[in-house]
CSV table of C-alpha atoms in Angstrom, one decimal:
chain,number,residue,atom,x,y,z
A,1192,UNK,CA,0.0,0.0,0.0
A,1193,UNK,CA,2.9,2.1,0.7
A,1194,UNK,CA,4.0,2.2,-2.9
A,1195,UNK,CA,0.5,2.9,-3.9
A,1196,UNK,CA,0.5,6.1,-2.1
A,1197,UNK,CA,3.7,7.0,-3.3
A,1198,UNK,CA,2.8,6.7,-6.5
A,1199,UNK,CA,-0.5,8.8,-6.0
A,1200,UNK,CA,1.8,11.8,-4.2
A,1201,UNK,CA,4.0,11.8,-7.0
A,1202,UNK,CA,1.3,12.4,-9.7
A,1203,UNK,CA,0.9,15.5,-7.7
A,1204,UNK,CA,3.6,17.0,-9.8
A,1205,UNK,CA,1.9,16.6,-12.9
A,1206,UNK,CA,-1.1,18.3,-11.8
A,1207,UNK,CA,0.6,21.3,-9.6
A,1208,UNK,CA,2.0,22.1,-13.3
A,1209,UNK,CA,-1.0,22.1,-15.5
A,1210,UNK,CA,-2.8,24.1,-12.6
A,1211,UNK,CA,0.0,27.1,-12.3
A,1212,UNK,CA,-0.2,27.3,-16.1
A,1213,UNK,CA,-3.8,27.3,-16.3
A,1214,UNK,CA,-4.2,29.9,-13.6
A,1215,UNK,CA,-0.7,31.8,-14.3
A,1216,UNK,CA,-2.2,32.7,-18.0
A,1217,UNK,CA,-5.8,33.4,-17.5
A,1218,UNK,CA,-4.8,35.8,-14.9
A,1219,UNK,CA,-2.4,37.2,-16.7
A,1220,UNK,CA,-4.8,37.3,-19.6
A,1221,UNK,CA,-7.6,39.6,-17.3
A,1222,UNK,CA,-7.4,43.7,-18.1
A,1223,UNK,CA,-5.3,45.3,-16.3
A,1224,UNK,CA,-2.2,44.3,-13.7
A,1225,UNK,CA,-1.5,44.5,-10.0
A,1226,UNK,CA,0.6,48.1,-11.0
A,1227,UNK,CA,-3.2,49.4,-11.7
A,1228,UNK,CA,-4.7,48.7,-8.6
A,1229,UNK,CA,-1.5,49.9,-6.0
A,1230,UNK,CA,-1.5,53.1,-7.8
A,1231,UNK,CA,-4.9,54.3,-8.9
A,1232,UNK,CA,-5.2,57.2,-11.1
A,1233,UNK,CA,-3.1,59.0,-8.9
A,1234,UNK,CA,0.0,58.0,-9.9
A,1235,UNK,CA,1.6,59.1,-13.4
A,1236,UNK,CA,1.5,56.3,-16.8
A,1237,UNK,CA,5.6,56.6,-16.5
A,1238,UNK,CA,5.9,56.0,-12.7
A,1239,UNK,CA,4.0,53.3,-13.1
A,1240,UNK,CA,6.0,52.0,-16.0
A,1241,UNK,CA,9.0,52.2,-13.5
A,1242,UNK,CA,6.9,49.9,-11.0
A,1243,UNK,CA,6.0,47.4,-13.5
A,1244,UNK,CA,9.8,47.6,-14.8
A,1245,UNK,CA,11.0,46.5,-11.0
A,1246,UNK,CA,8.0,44.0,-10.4
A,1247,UNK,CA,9.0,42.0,-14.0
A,1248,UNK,CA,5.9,42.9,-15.1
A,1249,UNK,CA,6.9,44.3,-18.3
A,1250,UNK,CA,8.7,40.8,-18.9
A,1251,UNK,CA,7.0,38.4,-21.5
A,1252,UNK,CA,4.8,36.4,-20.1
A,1253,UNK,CA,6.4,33.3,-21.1
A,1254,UNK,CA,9.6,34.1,-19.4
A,1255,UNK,CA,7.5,35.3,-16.3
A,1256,UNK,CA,5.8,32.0,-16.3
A,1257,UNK,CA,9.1,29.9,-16.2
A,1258,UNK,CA,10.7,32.5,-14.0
A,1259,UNK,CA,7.8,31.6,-11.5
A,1260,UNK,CA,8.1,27.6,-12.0
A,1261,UNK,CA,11.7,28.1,-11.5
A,1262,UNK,CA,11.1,29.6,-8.0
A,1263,UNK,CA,7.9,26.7,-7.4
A,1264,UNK,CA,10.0,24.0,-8.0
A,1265,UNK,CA,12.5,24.8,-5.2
A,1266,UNK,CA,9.5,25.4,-2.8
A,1267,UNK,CA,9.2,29.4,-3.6
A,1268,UNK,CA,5.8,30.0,-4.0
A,1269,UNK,CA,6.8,34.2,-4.4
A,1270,UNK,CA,6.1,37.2,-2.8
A,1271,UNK,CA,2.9,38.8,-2.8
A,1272,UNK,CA,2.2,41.8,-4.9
A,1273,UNK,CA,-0.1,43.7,-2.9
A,1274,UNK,CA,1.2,43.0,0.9
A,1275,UNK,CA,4.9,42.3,-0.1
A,1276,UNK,CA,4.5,39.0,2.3
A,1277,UNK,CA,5.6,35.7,1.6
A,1278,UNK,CA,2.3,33.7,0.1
A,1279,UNK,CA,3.1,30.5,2.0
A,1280,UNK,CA,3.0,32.6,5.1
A,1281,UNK,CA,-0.2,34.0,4.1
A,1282,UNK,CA,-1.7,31.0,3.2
A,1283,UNK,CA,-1.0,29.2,6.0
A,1284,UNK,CA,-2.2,32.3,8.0
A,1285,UNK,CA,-5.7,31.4,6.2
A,1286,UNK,CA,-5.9,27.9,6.2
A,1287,UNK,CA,-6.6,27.3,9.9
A,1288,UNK,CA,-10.0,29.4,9.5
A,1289,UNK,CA,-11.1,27.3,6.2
A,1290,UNK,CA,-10.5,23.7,7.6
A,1291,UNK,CA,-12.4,24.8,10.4
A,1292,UNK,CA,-15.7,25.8,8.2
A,1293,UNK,CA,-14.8,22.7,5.9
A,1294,UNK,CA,-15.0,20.6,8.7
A,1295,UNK,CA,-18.1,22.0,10.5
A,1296,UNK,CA,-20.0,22.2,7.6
A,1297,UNK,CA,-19.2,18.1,6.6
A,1298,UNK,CA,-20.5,17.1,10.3
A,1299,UNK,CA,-23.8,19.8,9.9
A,1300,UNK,CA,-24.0,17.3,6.2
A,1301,UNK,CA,-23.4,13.8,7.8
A,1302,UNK,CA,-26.1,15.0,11.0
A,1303,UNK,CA,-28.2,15.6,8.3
A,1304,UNK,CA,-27.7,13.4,5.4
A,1305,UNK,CA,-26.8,9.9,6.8
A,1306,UNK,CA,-30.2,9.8,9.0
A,1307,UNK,CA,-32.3,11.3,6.5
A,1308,UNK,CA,-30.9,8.9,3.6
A,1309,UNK,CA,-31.3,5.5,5.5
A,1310,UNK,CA,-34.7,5.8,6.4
A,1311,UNK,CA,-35.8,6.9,2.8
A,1312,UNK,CA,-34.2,3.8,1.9
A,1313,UNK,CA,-36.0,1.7,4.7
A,1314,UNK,CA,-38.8,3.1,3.9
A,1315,UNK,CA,-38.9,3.7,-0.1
A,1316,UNK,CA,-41.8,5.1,-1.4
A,1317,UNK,CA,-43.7,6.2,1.5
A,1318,UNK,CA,-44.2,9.3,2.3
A,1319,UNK,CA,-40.7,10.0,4.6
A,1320,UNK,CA,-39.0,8.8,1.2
A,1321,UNK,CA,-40.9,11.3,-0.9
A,1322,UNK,CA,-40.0,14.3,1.6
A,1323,UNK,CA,-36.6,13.2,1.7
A,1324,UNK,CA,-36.5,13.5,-2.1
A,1325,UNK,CA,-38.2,16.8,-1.9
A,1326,UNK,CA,-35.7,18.1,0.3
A,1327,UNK,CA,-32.7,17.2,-1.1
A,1328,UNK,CA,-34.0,18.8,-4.7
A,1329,UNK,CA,-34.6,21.8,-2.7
A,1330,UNK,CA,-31.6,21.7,-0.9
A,1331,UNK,CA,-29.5,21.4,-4.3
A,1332,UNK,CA,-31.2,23.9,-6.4
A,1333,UNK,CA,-31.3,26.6,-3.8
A,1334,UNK,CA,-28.3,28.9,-4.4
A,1335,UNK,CA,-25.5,29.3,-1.2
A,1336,UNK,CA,-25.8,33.2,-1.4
A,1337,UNK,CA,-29.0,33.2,-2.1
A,1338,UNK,CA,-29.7,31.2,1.4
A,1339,UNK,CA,-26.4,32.6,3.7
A,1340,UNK,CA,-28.1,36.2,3.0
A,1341,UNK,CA,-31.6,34.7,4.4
A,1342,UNK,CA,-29.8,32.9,7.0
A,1343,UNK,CA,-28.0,36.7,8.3
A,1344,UNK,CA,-31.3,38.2,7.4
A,1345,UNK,CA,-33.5,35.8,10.1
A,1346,UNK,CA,-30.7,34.4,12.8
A,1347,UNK,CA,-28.7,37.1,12.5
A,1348,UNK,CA,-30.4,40.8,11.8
A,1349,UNK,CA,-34.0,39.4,13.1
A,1350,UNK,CA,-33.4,37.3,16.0
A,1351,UNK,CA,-30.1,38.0,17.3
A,1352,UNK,CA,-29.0,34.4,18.0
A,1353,UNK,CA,-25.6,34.6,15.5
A,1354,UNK,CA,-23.1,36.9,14.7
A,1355,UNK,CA,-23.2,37.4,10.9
A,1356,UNK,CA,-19.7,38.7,9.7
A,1357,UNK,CA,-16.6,37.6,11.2
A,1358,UNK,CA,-14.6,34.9,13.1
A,1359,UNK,CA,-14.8,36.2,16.5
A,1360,UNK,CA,-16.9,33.9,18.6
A,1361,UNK,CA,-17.5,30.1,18.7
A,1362,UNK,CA,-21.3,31.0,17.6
A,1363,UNK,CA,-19.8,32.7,14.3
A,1364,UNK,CA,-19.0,29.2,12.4
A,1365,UNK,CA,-22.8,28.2,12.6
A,1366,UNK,CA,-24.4,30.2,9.8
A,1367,UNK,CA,-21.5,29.7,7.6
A,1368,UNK,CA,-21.8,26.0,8.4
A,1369,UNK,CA,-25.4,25.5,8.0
A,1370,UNK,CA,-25.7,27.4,4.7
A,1371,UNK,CA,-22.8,25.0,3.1
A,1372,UNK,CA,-24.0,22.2,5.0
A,1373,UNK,CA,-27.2,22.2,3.7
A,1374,UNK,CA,-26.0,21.9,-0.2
A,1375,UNK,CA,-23.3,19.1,0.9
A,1376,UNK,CA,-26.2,17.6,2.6
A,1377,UNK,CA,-28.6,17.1,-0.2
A,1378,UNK,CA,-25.8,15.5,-2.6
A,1379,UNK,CA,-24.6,12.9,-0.2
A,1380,UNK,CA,-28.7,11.9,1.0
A,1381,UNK,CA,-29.4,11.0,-2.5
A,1382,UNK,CA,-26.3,8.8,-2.5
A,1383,UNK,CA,-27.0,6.9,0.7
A,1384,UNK,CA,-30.6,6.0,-0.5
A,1385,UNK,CA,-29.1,4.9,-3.8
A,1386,UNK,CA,-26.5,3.3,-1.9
A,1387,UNK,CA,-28.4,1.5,0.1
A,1388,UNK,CA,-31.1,0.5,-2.3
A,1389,UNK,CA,-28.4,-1.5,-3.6
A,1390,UNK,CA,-28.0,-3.6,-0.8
A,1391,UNK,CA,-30.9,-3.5,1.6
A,1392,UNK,CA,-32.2,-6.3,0.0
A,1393,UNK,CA,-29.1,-8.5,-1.0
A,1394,UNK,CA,-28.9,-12.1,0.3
A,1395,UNK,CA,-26.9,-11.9,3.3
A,1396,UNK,CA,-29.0,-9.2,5.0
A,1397,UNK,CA,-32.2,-12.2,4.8
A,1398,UNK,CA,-29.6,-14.5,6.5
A,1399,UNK,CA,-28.6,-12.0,9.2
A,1400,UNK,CA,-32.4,-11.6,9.5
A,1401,UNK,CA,-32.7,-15.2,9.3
A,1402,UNK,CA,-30.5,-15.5,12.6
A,1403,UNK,CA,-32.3,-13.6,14.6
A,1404,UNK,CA,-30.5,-10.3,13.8
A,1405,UNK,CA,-32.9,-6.8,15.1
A,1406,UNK,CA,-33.8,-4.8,12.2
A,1407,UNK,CA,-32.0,-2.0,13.4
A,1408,UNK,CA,-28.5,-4.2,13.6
A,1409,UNK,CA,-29.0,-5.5,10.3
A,1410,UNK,CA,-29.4,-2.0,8.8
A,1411,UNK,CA,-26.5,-0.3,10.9
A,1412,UNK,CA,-23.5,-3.1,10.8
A,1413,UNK,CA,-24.5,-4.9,7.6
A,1414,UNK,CA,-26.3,-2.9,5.3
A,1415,UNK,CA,-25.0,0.5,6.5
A,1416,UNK,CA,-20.8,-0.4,6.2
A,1417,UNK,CA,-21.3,-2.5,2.8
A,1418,UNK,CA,-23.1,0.9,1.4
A,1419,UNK,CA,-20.4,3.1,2.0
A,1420,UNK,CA,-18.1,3.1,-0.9
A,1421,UNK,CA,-20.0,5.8,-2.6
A,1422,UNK,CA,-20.8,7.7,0.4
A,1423,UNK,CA,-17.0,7.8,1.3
A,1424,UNK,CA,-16.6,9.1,-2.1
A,1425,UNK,CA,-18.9,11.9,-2.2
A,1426,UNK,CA,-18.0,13.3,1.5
A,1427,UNK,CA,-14.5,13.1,0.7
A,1428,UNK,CA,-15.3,15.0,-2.8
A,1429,UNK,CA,-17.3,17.7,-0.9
A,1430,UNK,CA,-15.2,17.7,1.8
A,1431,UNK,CA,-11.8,18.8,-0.5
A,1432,UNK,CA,-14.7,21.2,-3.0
A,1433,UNK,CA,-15.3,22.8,0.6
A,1434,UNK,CA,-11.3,23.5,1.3
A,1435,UNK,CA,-11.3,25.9,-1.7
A,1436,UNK,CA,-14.8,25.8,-3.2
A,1437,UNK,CA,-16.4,28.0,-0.1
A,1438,UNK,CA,-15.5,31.3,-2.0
A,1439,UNK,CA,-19.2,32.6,-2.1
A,1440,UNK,CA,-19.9,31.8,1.6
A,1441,UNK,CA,-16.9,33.3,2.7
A,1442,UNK,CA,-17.6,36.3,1.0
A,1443,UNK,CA,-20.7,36.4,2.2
A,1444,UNK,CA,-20.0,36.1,5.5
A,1445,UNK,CA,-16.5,37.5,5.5
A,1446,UNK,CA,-15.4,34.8,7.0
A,1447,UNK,CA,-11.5,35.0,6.6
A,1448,UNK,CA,-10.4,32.1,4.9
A,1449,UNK,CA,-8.6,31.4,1.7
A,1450,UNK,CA,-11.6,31.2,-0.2
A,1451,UNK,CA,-12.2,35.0,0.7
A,1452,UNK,CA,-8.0,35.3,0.1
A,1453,UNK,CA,-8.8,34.3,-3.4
A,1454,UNK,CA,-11.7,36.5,-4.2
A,1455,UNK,CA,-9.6,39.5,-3.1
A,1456,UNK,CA,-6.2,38.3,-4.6
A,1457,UNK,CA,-8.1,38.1,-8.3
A,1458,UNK,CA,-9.5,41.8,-7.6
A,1459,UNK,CA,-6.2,42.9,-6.7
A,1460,UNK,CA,-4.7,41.0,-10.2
A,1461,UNK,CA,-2.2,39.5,-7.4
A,1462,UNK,CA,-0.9,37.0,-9.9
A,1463,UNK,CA,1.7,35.5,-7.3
A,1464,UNK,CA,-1.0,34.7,-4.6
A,1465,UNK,CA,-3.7,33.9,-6.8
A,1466,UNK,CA,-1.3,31.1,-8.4
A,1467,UNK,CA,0.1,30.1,-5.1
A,1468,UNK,CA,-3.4,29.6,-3.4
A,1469,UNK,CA,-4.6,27.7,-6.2
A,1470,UNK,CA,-2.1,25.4,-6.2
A,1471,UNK,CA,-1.6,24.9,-3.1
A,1472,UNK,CA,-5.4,24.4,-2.3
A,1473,UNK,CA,-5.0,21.7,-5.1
A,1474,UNK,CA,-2.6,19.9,-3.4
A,1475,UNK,CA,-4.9,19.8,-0.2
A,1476,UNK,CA,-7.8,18.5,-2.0
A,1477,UNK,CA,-5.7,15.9,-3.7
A,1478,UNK,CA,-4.3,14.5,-0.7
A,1479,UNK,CA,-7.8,14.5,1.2
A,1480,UNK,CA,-9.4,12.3,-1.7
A,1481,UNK,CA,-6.0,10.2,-1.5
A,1482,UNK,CA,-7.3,9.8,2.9
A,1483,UNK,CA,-10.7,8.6,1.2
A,1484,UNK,CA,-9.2,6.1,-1.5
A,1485,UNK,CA,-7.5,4.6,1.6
A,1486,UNK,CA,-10.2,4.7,3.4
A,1487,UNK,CA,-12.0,2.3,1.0
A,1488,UNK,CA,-9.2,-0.6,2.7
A,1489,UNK,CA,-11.0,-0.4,6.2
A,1490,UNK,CA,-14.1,-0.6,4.8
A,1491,UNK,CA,-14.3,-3.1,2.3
A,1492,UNK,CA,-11.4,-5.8,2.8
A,1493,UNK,CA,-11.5,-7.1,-1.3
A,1494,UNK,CA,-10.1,-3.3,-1.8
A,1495,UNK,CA,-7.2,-3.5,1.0
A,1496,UNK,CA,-6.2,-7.1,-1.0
A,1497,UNK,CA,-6.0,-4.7,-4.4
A,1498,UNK,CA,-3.8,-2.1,-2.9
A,1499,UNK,CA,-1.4,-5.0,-1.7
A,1500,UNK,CA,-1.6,-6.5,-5.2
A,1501,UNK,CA,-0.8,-3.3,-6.5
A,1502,UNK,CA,2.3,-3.1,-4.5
A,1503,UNK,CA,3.5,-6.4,-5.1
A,1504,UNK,CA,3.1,-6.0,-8.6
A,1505,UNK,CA,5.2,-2.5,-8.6
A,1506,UNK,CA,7.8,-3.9,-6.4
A,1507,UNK,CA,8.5,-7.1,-9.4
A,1508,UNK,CA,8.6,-4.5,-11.9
């Protein structure tokens, strides 16, 4: 397994590449440059000819580009344009306040999903399936700003009961949480009914029945573990799409994440931590789905046996 993982790290490098090109050039690509936004229209067309001159700005882009690689591949991600601070450091400064919401916002999904997915499962086509269906259309097709801006307007303006901006307080994460929470929630409660449509009625769940198993034991150790492959897959997917996907809720709430660091990087055409963000945010999200593929061994033993094969067969060649 160890070689497996090794291998997965290393294609890292292939996709850290195409990212910083993608993201370098489109950037670059947008009207105007960093130079525009420091100076304003205060500043004089030559002065800040002499600023772009000692930024290597005024460098072709091509050059820039490999300049920039050149600095990546020895662990540089740069200096940042606009605060002249070293973009790791910033990151990193960032990255505490994102996992947090990531996380809290996964648990507010599982609290809600896992529950609510089962027993319209259990129960398919009655009437707590059908409102679990209902709810996770509405809970997909209702937009995240559209329901964080209700969720200041009632908790927060109205009754009082959560701060609305800000990371100040424990209470602060809740809104920010619950408005994510309830999109991620939606996705992965259609998945466990489908999931477990697939096996609630498979042969071995009548012979744990059969044995004298309580329906509740043959749901939650047989049924319940043998249906979550998929489920893994979609929390873990959500999960990383929440490390650098939560742009709009962190804007919304000002909730000071990288998300929010992004948003403000691209209006301040900060090219260096707009790139470095990206990339490393990519990097985070690869290795959480790498936690889930492994996660697959402890829940499903046939998969553990494949990784081993894997290795095995890496270690002969």
């Amino acid at each position: 397994m160890s070689r497996y993982v090794i291998k997965r790290l290393l294609l890292l490098i292939p996709i850290m590449l195409a990212v910083s090109f993608i993201v370098y050039f489109i950037i670059d690509f947008a009207p105007g440059d960093v130079v525009d936004i420091i100076a304003g229209n205060e500043m004089s067309e030559q002065h800040k000819q002499i600023m772009r001159e000692e930024m290597g700005l005024n460098d072709p882009l091509p050059f820039r580009y490999l300049r920039y690689m050149a600095g990546l591949l020895r662990g540089d991600l740069g200096i940042s344009y606009v605060t002249n601070k070293d973009v790791f450091d910033v990151y990193m400064m960032r990255l505490p306040a994102t996992l947090q919401l990531a996380t809290a916002c996964t648990v507010v999904a599982l609290l809600i999903a896992i529950p609510l997915g089962i027993n319209a499962a259990v129960h398919q086509n009655s009437w707590i399936d059908s409102c679990s269906t209902v709810l996770g259309l509405l809970g997909i097709s209702i937009p995240i700003f559209w329901l964080g801006l209700m969720m200041i307007l009632v908790f927060s303006l109205n009754l009082g009961w959560f701060p609305s901006i800000g990371n100040d307080s424990p209470l602060s994460i809740v809104l920010p949480a619950v408005t994510v929470g309830v999109g991620q929630a939606a996705l992965i409660m259609r998945t466990t009914r489908s999931s477990m449509l697939e096996v609630i009625r498979q042969d071995y769940l009548r012979t744990a029945r059969a044995k004298g198993a309580s329906e509740k034991a043959v749901i939650r150790k047989h049924a319940f573990k043998n249906a979550l492959i998929p489920i893994l897959t979609v929390i873990g997917t959500q999960y990383g799409a929440a490390l650098g996907g939560a742009v709009v809720t962190e804007t919304v709430f000002a909730w000071p994440g990288v998300g929010r660091l992004m948003v403000d990087s691209i209006n301040n055409r900060d090219t260096q931590m707009v790139t470095g963000a990206i990339i490393l945010t990519t990097m985070l999200s690869s290795v959480v789905i790498l936690l889930i593929d492994l996660a697959y061994a402890f829940v499903d033993p046939r998969i553990k046996a494949r990784y081993m094969k894997r290795g095995d067969n890496l270690g002969r060649k």
